Amino acid sequence: RVDTMASAMTLTTPRASMPKPSRLVSRASSRATSMSSSPHVAVRATRGRFSKVATRASMSTPSDWTCPMCGCDVEEIRSKRLITAIKTPYLASGKVDLFAYDALVEAQIAGGVEGLIVGGTTGEGQLMSWDEHIMLIAHTAQRYGGRIKVIGNTGSNSTREAVHATQQGFAVGMDASLQINPYYGKTSRAGLMEHFEAVLDLGPAIVYNVPARTSQDITPEIMFELAKHKNFAGVKECEGNARIKQYTDKGVVCWSGNDDECHDARYDAGAVGVISVTSNLVPELMRELLFDGPNPELRDRLAPLMNWLFAEPNPIGLNTACAMLGVSKPVFRLPYVPYAAPLRAQGAAHIAAVGREHFIGSDPVRDVRDEDFILLRDW
C-alpha cells in the first residue's frame, strides 16, 4: 500500500522546477495545472451513440490492481448510519494541522461514528490543492482505514479532474468516493449521466445532491438511472425528507444531508442515516439520535445547536465552534471568517445548554476574541 501511495502522489511537477505561483491563482487553474502533469494512457470505448476515451485504469480488470484500488464492497458503505463530514484544522501557517486532525478523527471513532467524508465542503476541500486533498485522504486511509470507513470527496465540475482524483483516492486507500454534479459550468441530463458513469466505473460512490450549492437539482428520474450502476452506494440528499422517502420507497439508499432533518429522515422517511456536520462536535449524541430509536426530545435538544451551526454558510459555524472548544487553532482560510462576537456568545450558551461534557475536547469553552483569529489570504 505504501508503494501504491507513493506512485499515486505524483500529481504535480517537482516544486523546484515550477515558477512561484501568483497569490491570486484560482483554485480551478491550480488544480487544472496539477492534473495536467499526469498524462493517461488511453483506449477508446464505444457505447451507444457516443465514442468515448477512457483511462486504461478504468478499463482494467480487478486482477490488475493491488489492494485496495477499487474501494470496499459497496454494501459496506450502504450500511453506515452515521458518517461525519470531518473538519480540516490548520496551523498558523495555513498548512493542515495533522495532529489536531488526528485528535478529531480519534474523537469520531470513540463516539461511534462509522465513516468520514474527507475534504468535503465541511472539510474545505474547495480550498485545497489536489496535492493536499489526496494527501489527507491517504493519511486518513493509511492511519484509520481499519477502524472507520474513509470516503474521499473527489468530485469536481470537470469530469477529467473527478476521474483522476478518484483514481488516486482509491490508489491511496479510500473505501468510496463522494461525487457532486458539475456546478457553475452546468451540463445537460445526458452530460450528467456520462459524468457520473465515469466516476462510478472506478469504485463505490455516494452521489451528492445539494442544489443550494450547485444550482442544479439531480432529479429523481436521473437518480433512479444512476442507482442501477453496481457501484452506486446511495445518495446524500439535501432536498428534504419527501424526496428521501421517494427514493427509499423504491429501494435507493439515502443519507440526509441536513442535520436538522436527520432524525425524521431516519425514522419517518427511511433514510439509512446522515452525513453530518454536527457530529464533529457531539458524535455520541448523534449516534444516540440515529441508533437508539425515535427520540424527539434529543432531536429538539440539539436543534438550537444545529441551527446555530448553519446561521452562516457551512463550515463557518463549525470552524468557530472548534476554536471555542480548543480542538483547533483559530485559523481560517479565506473567504471564511469566524462568527462575530454576539453569535459566538450564542454558541457558548448552546454548548452549555447541551452540556460541555457531551462535546469533543476537554478544555472549558474559550472566549476567543476577534484579534485571536488568523485570517489567511495565502497559504
PDB file of N, CA and C in Angstrom, residues 209-216 238-239:
ATOM      1  N   ASN A 209     -26.430  15.362  -3.791  1.00  0.00           N
ATOM      2  CA  ASN A 209     -27.353  16.323  -4.404  1.00  0.00           C
ATOM      3  C   ASN A 209     -27.588  17.490  -3.458  1.00  0.00           C
ATOM      4  N   VAL A 210     -27.056  18.658  -3.819  1.00  0.00           N
ATOM      5  CA  VAL A 210     -27.195  19.847  -2.982  1.00  0.00           C
ATOM      6  C   VAL A 210     -27.405  21.060  -3.892  1.00  0.00           C
ATOM      7  N   PRO A 211     -28.617  21.197  -4.434  1.00  0.00           N
ATOM      8  CA  PRO A 211     -28.885  22.278  -5.387  1.00  0.00           C
ATOM      9  C   PRO A 211     -28.576  23.671  -4.845  1.00  0.00           C
ATOM     10  N   ALA A 212     -28.643  23.868  -3.533  1.00  0.00           N
ATOM     11  CA  ALA A 212     -28.335  25.176  -2.965  1.00  0.00           C
ATOM     12  C   ALA A 212     -26.900  25.591  -3.257  1.00  0.00           C
ATOM     13  N   ARG A 213     -26.022  24.617  -3.465  1.00  0.00           N
ATOM     14  CA  ARG A 213     -24.626  24.921  -3.791  1.00  0.00           C
ATOM     15  C   ARG A 213     -24.323  24.778  -5.283  1.00  0.00           C
ATOM     16  N   THR A 214     -24.959  23.832  -5.943  1.00  0.00           N
ATOM     17  CA  THR A 214     -24.642  23.591  -7.359  1.00  0.00           C
ATOM     18  C   THR A 214     -25.557  24.344  -8.303  1.00  0.00           C
ATOM     19  N   SER A 215     -26.728  24.775  -7.821  1.00  0.00           N
ATOM     20  CA  SER A 215     -27.805  25.413  -8.606  1.00  0.00           C
ATOM     21  C   SER A 215     -28.372  24.488  -9.680  1.00  0.00           C
ATOM     22  N   GLN A 216     -28.188  23.181  -9.497  1.00  0.00           N
ATOM     23  CA  GLN A 216     -28.790  22.204 -10.413  1.00  0.00           C
ATOM     24  C   GLN A 216     -29.212  20.971  -9.619  1.00  0.00           C
ATOM     25  N   CYS A 238     -30.109  16.540  -0.039  1.00  0.00           N
ATOM     26  CA  CYS A 238     -30.372  17.775   0.717  1.00  0.00           C
ATOM     27  C   CYS A 238     -31.694  18.429   0.342  1.00  0.00           C
ATOM     28  N   GLU A 239     -32.511  17.742  -0.433  1.00  0.00           N
ATOM     29  CA  GLU A 239     -33.771  18.327  -0.885  1.00  0.00           C
ATOM     30  C   GLU A 239     -34.964  17.916  -0.023  1.00  0.00           C
TER      31      GLU A 239
END
